[in-house]
Coordinates of C-alpha atoms in Angstrom, one line a residue:
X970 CA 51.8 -9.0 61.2
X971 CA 49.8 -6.6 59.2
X972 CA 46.8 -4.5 59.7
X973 CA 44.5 -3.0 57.1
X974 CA 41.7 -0.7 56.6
X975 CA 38.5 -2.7 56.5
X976 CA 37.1 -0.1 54.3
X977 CA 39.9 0.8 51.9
X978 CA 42.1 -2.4 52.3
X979 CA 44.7 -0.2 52.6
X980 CA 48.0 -1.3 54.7
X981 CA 48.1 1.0 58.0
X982 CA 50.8 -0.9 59.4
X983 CA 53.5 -3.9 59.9
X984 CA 56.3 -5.9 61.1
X985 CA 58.0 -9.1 60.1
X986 CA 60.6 -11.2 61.6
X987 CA 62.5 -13.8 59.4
X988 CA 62.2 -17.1 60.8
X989 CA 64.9 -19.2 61.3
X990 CA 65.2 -22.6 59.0
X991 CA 67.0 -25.6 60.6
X992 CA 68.8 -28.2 58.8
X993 CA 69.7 -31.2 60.7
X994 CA 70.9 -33.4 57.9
X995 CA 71.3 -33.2 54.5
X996 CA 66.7 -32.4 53.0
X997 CA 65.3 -32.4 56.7
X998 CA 64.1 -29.0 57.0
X999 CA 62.8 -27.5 60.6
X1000 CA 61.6 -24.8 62.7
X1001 CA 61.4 -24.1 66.3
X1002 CA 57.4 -23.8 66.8
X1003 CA 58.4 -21.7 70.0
X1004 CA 60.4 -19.4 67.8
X1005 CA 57.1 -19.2 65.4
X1006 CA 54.9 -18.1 68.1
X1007 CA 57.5 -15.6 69.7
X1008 CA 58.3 -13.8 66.3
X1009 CA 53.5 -13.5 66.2
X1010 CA 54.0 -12.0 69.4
X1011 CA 57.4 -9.4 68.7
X1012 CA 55.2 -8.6 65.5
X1013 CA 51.9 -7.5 67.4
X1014 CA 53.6 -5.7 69.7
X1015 CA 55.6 -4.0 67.0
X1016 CA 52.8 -3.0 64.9
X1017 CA 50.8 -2.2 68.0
X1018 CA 53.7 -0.2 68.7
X1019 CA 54.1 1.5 65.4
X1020 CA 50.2 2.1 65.4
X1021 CA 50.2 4.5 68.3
X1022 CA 52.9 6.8 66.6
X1023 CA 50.7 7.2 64.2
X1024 CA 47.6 8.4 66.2
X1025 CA 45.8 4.6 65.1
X1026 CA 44.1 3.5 68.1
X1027 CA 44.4 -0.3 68.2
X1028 CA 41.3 -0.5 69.9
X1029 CA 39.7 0.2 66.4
X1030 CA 41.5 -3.5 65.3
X1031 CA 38.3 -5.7 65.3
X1032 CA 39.3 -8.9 64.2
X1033 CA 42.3 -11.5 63.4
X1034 CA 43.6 -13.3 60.6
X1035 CA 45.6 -16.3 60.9
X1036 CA 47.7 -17.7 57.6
X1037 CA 50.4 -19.9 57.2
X1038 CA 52.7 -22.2 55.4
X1039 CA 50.7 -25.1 55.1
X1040 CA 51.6 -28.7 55.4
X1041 CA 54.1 -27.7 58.0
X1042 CA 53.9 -30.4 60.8
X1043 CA 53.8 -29.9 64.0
X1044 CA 53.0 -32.3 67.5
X1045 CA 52.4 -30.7 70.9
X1046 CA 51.5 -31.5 74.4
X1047 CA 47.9 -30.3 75.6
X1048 CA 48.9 -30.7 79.2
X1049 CA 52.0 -28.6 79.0
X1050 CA 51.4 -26.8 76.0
X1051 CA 55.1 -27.5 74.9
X1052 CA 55.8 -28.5 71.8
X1053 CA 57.1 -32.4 71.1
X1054 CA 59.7 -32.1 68.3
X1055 CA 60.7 -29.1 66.0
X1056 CA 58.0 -28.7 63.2
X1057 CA 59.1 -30.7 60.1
X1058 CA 58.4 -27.6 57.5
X1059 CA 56.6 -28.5 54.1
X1060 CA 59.7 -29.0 52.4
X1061 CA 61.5 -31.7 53.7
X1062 CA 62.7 -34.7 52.3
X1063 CA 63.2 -37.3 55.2
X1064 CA 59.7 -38.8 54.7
X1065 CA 60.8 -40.2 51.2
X1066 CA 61.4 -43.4 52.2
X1067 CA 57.9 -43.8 54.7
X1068 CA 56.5 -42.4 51.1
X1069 CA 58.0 -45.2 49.6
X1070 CA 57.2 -47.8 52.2
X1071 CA 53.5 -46.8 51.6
X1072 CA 53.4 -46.8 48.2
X1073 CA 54.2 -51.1 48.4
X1074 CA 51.1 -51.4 50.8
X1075 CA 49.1 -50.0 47.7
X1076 CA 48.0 -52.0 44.8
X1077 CA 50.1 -51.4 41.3
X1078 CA 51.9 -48.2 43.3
X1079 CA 49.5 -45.9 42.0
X1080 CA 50.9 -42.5 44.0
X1081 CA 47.6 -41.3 42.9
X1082 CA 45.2 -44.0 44.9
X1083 CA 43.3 -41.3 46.9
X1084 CA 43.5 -38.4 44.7
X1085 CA 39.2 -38.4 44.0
X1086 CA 39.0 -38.1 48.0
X1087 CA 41.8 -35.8 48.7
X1088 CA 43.0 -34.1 45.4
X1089 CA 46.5 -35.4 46.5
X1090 CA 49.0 -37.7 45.2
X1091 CA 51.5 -39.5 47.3
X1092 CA 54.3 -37.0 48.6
X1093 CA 56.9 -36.3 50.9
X1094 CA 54.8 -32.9 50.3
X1095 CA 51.6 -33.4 52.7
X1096 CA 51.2 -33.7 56.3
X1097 CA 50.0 -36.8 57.0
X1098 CA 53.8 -38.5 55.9
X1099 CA 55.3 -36.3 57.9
X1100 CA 53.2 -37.2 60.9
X1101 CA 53.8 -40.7 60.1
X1102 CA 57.3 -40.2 60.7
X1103 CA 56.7 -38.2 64.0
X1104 CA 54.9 -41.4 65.2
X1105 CA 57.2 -43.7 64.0
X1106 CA 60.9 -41.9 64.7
X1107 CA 60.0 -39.9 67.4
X1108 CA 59.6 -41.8 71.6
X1109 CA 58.6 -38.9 73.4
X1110 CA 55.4 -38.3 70.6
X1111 CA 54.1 -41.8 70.4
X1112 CA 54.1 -41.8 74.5
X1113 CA 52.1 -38.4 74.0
X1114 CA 49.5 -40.0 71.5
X1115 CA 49.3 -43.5 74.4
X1116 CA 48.6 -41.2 77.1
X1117 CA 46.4 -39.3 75.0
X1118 CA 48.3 -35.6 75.6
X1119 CA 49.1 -35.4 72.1
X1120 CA 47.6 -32.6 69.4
X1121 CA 48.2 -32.6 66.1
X1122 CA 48.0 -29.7 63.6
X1123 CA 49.4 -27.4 61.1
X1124 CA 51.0 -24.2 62.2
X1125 CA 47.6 -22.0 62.3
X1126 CA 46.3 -24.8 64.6
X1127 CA 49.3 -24.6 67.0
X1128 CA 49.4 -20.9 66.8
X1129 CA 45.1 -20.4 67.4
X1130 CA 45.3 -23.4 70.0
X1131 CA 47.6 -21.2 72.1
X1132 CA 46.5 -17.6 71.3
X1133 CA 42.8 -18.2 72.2
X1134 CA 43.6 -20.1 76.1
X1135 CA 46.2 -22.6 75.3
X1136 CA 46.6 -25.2 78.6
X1137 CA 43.5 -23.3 79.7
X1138 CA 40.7 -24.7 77.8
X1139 CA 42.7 -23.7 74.3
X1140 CA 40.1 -23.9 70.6
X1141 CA 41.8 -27.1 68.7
X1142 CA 40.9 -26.1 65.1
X1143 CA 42.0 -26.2 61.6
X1144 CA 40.2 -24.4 58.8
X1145 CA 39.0 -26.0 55.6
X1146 CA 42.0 -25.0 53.3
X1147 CA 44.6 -25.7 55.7
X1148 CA 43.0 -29.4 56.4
X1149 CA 42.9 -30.0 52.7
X1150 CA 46.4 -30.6 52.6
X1151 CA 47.3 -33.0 55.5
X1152 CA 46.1 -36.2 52.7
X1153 CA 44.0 -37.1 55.7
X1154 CA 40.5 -35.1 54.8
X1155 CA 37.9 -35.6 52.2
X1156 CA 37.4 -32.7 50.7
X1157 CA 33.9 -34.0 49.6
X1158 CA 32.5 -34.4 53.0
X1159 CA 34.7 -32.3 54.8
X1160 CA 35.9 -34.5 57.5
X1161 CA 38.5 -36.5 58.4
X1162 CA 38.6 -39.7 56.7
X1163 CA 38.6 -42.8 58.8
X1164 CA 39.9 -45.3 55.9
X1165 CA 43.0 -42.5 55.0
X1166 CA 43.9 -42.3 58.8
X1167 CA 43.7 -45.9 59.3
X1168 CA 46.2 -46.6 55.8
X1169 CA 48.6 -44.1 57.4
X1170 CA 48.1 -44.9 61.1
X1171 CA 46.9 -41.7 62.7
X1172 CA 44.7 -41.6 65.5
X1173 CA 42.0 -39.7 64.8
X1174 CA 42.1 -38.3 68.2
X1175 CA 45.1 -35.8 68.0
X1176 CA 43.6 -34.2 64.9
X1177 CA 42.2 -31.0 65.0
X1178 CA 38.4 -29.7 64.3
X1179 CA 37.3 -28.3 60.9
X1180 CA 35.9 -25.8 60.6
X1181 CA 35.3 -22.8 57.6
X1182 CA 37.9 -19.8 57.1
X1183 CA 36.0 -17.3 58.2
X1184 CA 34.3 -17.8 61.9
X1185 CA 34.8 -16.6 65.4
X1186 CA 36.8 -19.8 66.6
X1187 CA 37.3 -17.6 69.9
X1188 CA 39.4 -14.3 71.5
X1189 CA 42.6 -13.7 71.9
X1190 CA 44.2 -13.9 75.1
X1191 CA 47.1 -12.3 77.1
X1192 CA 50.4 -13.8 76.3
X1193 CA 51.9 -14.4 80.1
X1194 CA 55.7 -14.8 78.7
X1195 CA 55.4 -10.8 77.5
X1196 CA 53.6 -8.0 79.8
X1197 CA 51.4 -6.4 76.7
X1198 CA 48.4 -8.1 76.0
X1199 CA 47.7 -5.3 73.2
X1200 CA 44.8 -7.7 71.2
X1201 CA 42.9 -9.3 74.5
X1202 CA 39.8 -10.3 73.7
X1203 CA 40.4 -9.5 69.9
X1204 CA 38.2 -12.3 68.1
X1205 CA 40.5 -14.6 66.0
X1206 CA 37.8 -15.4 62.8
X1207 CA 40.1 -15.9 59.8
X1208 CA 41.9 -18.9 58.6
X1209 CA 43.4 -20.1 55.5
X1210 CA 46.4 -21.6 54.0
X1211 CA 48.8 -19.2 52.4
X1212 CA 48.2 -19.8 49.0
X1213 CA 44.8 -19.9 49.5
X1214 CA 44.8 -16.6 51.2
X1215 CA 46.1 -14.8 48.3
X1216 CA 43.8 -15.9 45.9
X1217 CA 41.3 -14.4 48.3
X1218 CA 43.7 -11.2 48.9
X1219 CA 43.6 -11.2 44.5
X1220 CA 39.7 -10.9 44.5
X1221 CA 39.9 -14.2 42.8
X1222 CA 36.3 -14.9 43.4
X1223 CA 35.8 -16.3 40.0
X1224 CA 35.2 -19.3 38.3
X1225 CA 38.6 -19.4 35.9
X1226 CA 40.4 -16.6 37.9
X1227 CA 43.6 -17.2 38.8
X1228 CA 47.2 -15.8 40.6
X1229 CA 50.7 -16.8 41.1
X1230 CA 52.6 -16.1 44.3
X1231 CA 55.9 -16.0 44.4
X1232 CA 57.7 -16.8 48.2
X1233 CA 59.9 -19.9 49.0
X1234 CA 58.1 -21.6 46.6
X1235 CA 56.0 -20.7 44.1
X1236 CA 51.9 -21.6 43.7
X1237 CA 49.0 -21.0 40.9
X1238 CA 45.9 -21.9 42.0
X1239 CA 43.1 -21.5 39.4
X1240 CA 39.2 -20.7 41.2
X1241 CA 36.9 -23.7 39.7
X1242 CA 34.2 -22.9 41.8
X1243 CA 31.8 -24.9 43.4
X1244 CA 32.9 -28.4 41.8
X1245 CA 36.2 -30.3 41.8
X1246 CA 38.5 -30.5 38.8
X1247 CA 40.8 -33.5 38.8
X1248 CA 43.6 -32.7 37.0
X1249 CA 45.8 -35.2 33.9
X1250 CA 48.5 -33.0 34.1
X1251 CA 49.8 -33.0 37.3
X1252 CA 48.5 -30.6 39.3
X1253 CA 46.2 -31.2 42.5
X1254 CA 42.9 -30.3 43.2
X1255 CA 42.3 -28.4 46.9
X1256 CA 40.2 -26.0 48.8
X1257 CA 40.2 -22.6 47.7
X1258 CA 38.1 -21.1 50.4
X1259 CA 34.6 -21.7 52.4
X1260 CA 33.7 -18.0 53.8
X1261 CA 31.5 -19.1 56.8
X1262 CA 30.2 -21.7 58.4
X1263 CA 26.5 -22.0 56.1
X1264 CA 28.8 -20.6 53.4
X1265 CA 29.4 -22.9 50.4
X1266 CA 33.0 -24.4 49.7
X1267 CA 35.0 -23.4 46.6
X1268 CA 37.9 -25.4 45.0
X1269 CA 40.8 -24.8 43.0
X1270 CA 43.6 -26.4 40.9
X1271 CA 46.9 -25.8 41.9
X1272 CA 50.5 -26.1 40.4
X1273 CA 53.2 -26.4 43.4
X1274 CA 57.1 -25.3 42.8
X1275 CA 58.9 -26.4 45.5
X1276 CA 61.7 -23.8 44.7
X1277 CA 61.7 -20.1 43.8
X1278 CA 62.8 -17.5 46.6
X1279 CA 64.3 -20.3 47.8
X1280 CA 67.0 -20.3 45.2
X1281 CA 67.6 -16.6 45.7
X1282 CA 68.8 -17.0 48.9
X1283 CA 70.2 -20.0 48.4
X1284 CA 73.0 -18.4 46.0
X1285 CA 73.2 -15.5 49.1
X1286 CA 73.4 -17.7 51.9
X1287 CA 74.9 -21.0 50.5
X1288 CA 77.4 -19.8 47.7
X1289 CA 77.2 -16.5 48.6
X1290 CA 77.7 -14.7 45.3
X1291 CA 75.8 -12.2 46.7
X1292 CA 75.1 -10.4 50.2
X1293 CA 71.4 -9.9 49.6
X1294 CA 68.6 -10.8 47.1
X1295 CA 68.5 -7.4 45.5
X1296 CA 72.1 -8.1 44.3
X1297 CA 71.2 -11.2 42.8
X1298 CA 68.5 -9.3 40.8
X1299 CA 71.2 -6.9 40.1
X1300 CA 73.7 -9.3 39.0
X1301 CA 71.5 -10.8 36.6
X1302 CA 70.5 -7.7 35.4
X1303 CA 73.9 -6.6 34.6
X1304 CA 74.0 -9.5 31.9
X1305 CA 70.3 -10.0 30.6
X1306 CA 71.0 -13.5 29.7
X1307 CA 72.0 -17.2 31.1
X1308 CA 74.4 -17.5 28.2
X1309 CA 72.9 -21.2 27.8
X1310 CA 73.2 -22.2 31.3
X1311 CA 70.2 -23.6 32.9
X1312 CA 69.9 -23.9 36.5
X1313 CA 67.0 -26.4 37.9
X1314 CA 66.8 -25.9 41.7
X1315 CA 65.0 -29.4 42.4
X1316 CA 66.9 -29.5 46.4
X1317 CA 63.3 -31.1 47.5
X1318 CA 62.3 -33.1 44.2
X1319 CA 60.2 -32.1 41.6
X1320 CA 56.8 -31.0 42.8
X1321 CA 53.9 -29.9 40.1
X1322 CA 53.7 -31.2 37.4
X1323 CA 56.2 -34.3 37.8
X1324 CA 56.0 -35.4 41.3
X1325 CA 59.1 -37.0 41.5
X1326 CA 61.1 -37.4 44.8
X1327 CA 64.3 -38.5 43.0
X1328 CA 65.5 -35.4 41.1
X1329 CA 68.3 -33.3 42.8
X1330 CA 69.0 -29.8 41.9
X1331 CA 71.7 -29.7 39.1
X1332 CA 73.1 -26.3 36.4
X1333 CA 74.0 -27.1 33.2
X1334 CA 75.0 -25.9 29.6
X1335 CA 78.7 -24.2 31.9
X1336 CA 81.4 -23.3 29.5
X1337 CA 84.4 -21.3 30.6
X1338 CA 82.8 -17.9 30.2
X1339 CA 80.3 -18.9 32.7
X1340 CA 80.0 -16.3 35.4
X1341 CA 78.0 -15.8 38.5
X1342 CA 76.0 -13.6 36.6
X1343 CA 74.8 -15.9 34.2
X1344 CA 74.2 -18.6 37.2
X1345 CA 72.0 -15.5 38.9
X1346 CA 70.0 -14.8 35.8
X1347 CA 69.1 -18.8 35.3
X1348 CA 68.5 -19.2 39.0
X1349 CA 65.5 -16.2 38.2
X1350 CA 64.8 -17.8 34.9
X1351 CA 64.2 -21.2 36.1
X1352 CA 61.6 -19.7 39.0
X1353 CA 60.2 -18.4 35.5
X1354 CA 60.4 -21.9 33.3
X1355 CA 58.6 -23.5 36.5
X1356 CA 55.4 -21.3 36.2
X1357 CA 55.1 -21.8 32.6
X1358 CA 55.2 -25.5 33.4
X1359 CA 52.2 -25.1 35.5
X1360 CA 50.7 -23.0 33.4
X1361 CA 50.9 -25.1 30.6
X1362 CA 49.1 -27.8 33.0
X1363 CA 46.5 -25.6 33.9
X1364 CA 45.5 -24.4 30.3
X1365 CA 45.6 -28.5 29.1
X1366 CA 43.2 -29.1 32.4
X1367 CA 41.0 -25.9 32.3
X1368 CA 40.9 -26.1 28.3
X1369 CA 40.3 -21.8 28.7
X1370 CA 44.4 -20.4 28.5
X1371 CA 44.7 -17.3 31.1
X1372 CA 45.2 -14.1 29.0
X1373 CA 46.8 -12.7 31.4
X1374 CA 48.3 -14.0 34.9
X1375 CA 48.1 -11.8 37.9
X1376 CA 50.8 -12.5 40.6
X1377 CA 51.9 -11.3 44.4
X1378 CA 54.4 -12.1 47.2
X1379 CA 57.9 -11.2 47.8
X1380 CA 59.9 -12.2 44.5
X1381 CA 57.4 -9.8 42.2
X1382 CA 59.3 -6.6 43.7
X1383 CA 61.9 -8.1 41.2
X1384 CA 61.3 -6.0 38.4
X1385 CA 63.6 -8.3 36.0
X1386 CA 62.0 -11.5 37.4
X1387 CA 58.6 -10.1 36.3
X1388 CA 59.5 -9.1 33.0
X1389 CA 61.3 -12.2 32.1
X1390 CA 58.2 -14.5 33.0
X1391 CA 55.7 -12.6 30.8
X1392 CA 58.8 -13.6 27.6
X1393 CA 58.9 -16.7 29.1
X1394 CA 54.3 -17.6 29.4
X1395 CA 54.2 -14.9 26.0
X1396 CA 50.9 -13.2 28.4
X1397 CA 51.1 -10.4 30.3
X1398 CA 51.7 -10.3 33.9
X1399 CA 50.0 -8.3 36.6
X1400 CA 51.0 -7.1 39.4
X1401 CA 49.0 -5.0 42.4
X1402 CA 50.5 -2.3 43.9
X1403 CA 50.8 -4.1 47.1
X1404 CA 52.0 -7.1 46.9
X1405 CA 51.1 -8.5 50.4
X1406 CA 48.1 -10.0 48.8
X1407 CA 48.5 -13.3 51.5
X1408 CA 48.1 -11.0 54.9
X1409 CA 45.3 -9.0 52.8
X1410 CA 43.2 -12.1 52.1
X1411 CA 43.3 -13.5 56.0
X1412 CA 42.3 -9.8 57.2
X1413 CA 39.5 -10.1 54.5
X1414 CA 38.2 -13.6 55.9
X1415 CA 38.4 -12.4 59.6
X1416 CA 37.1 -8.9 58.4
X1417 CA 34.0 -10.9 57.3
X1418 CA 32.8 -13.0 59.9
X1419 CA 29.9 -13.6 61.2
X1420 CA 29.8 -11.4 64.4
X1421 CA 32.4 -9.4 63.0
X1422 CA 31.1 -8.2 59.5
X1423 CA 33.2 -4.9 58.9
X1424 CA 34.7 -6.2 55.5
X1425 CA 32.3 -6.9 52.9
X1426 CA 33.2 -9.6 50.2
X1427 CA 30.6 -8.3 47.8
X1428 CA 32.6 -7.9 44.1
X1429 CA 30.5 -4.2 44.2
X1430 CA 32.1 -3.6 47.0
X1431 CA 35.5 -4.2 46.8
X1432 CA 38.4 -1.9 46.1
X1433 CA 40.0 -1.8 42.8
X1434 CA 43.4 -2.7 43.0
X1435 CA 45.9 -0.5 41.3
X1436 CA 48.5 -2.7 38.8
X1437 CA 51.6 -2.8 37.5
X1438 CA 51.6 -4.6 34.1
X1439 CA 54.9 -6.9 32.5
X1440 CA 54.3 -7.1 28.6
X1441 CA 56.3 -9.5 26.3
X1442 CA 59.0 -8.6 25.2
X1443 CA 60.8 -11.2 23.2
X1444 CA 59.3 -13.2 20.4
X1445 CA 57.3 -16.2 21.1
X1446 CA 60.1 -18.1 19.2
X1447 CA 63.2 -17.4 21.2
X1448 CA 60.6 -18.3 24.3
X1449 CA 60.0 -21.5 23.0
X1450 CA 63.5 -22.4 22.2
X1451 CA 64.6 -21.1 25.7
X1452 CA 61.8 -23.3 27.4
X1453 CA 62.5 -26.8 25.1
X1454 CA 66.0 -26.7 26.4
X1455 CA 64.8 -26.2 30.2
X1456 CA 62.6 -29.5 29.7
X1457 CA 65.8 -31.1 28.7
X1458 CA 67.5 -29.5 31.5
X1459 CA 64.6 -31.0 34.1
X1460 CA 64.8 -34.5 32.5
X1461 CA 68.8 -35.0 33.4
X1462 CA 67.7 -33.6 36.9
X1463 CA 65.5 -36.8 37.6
X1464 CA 66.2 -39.9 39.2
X1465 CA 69.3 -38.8 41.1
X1466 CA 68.3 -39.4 44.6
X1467 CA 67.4 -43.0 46.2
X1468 CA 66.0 -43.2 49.5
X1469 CA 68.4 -45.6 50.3
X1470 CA 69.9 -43.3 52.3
X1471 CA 72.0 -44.8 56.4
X1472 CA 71.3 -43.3 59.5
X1473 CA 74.1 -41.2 59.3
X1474 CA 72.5 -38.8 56.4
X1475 CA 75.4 -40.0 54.0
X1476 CA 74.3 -41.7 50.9
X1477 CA 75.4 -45.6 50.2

């Protein structure tokens, strides 16, 4: 939870609580939605907390912003406003073979069939699969969707639904951005399509309203599990996905404008303003933002990594060569080079620009001098080799390269990460001084609403963001070399992984 000067966009205050990742069986990845809106509330009262040592009064805080990890699934009661299985986080894997039972029911097994209403192609990736397997795995849900108790939505929906009245009348809404990536919505019309949610089976019902990322959808309420109520009657009036959050928190307002942000995974979305690109190279087309309600909708083109901080702590909490991710940074600092290993963390597929379910994560090019130093730098080189994939799609699609690229989000505090992906795109890379560019952009759309209007989204008027800038430093040669033998590296990684998986988790 963060809270920032309307005028000055400067951070006043914070708090954050890692949330904890369950894995059942081997690619299922959860979270406890109960946990998710505990840690929301620990933060406020935190921040709340820290804001009164600081002579803030937090009556001045005028407005809410709501972001999130999008495609994150999630199924609750509206009667008892419990929820009706763990949320199956964006990640997971267990819907590969409901993809793959799909894809027969569509003519020559295009994974593309709906991409010119949705910008999607088929993937474990988007909510609507995951739902799918809710409805098909899970008793307790499909009695919920008979009896007509059940509510569907993506973890801003679940979090808004109960912070504005819950069981008590509670606002059952998803914003624009956030809807765009369920596969479900037409991001023409912007509504739910009928024909989509007939192909995958979803009552139309449990779904959520749309509306734009940045309206009143209603005030907060007290929590009754916690005795502060520190943001009562605090208007919630921002939305958007994560990703598209930070292009907002970038000032990507733009036609052509684009960012990078590094966190779990990694995302560059590219402004095309008020038309739809369709991209030949892999990426998808999505909602970048629609600031208001008679406001017009903008679109970008995005390039998903699955994998980036991810593998960080993956090497800390998995292998644990390391205790925390500043001594993986350190560890790969100490040798400046993979000595020819190459490391391609594909534990949920390939996302952007392949698409491909089957690869598995695999390090090659070992030798006997092979340390965990040269396993740290690739791990941070192939967060690095991913962009530049992505990138590469993006310049083919956009036909204008980016000169520069400007990035945010937890990884860019790793100074050797950053350096090593402006060798590895041969641009510069820029960084702002605050990296928190994701909680900036929902302060921004709240900040902004109508009835609200103490953040102006005016170019004039914006702040200018101080940066920190990465220049090349290695010759576009050795780049290219480096990068030829990752591609070589990704194509052994593919095709690994059948979903021909038993009950048990254990492959055949």
């Amino acid at each position: 939870f963060q809270v920032f000067n309307a005028e000055t966009a400067e951070l006043l205050s914070h708090h954050q609580v890692e949330i904890k990742q369950e894995f059942p069986r081997e690619g299922w990845v959860e979270q406890d939605p109960k946990e998710i809106l505990n840690s929301v509330h620990e933060c406020v009262e935190k921040t709340c907390e820290k804001m009164k040592q600081l002579n803030i009064n937090i009556a001045n805080i005028r407005a809410i912003g709501v972001t999130n990890q999008r495609e994150t699934t999630v199924v609750w009661d509206k009667t008892t406003g419990e929820p009706l299985y763990n949320a199956i986080v964006w990640l997971d894997l267990r819907t590969q073979s409901t993809v793959e039972h799909l894809l027969k029911r569509i003519p020559g097994k295009n994974k593309t069939f709906s991409k010119f209403k949705t910008g999607l192609p088929l993937s474990t990736y988007f909510s609507a699969v995951k739902l799918r397997w809710l409805l098909d795995n899970v008793e307790e849900i499909r009695k919920a969707v008979e009896d007509q108790r059940a509510m569907f939505g993506t973890i801003d929906s679940w979090l808004i639904w109960v912070c504005i009245c819950g069981t008590n009348g509670g606002i059952h809404c998803t914003d624009v951005t956030n809807a765009s990536r369920t596969m479900l919505f037409n991001i023409h019309s912007l509504e739910w399509d009928p024909d989509l949610c007939k192909f995958f089976g979803i009552p139309m019902e449990i779904l959520p309203s749309v509306r734009s990322s940045s309206e009143i959808y209603g005030l907060m309420k007290i929590c009754p599990s916690r005795e502060s109520g520190a943001l009562t009657g605090v208007p919630i009036s921002g939305c958007l996905g994560d990703q598209h959050a930070a292009l907002v928190g970038q000032m990507c307002f733009q036609d052509g404008q684009a960012k990078n942000t590094y966190g779990t995974g990694c995302f560059l979305l590219c402004n095309t303003g008020q038309k739809t690109v369709f991209s030949e190279h892999g990426l998808i087309t999505t909602i970048a933002y629609k600031m208001g309600k008679d406001k017009p909708v903008f679109y970008a083109l995005e390039g998903s990594v699955a994998i980036a901080g991810a593998v960080v702590r993956w090497l800390r909490d998995n292998l644990g060569i390391a205790k925390t991710s500043q001594e993986v940074e350190k560890l790969a600092a100490d040798v400046g080079t993979s000595y020819g290993c190459y490391f391609v963390p594909a534990f949920s597929g390939l996302y952007a620009p392949y698409w491909e379910p089957s690869a598995r994560g695999i390090i090659c090019g070992l030798t006997q001098f092979t340390n965990k130093n040269h396993i740290a730098f690739a791990a941070l080189e192939a967060v690095c080799f991913q962009t530049r994939e992505i990138l590469d799609a993006m310049n083919k699609d956009c036909g204008i390269p980016l000169n520069q690229l400007q990035v945010d989000g937890g990884m860019t505090n790793n100074k050797i990460l950053m350096q090593l992906q402006s060798d590895i795109l041969c641009i510069p890379v820029v960084k702002p001084s605050m990296p928190e560019t994701t909680a900036l952009g929902a302060a921004m759309a709240a900040g902004a609403a109508e009835g609200v209007g103490v953040w102006s989204l005016n170019p004039g008027d914006l702040t200018a963001v101080t940066c920190e800038r990465f220049e090349p430093q290695i010759n576009p040669e050795e780049s290219e070399y480096r990068y030829a033998r990752w591609k070589k590296a990704v194509m052994k990684s593919m095709g690994w992984e059948t979903a021909d998986v038993p009950s048990n988790g254990k492959p055949k």
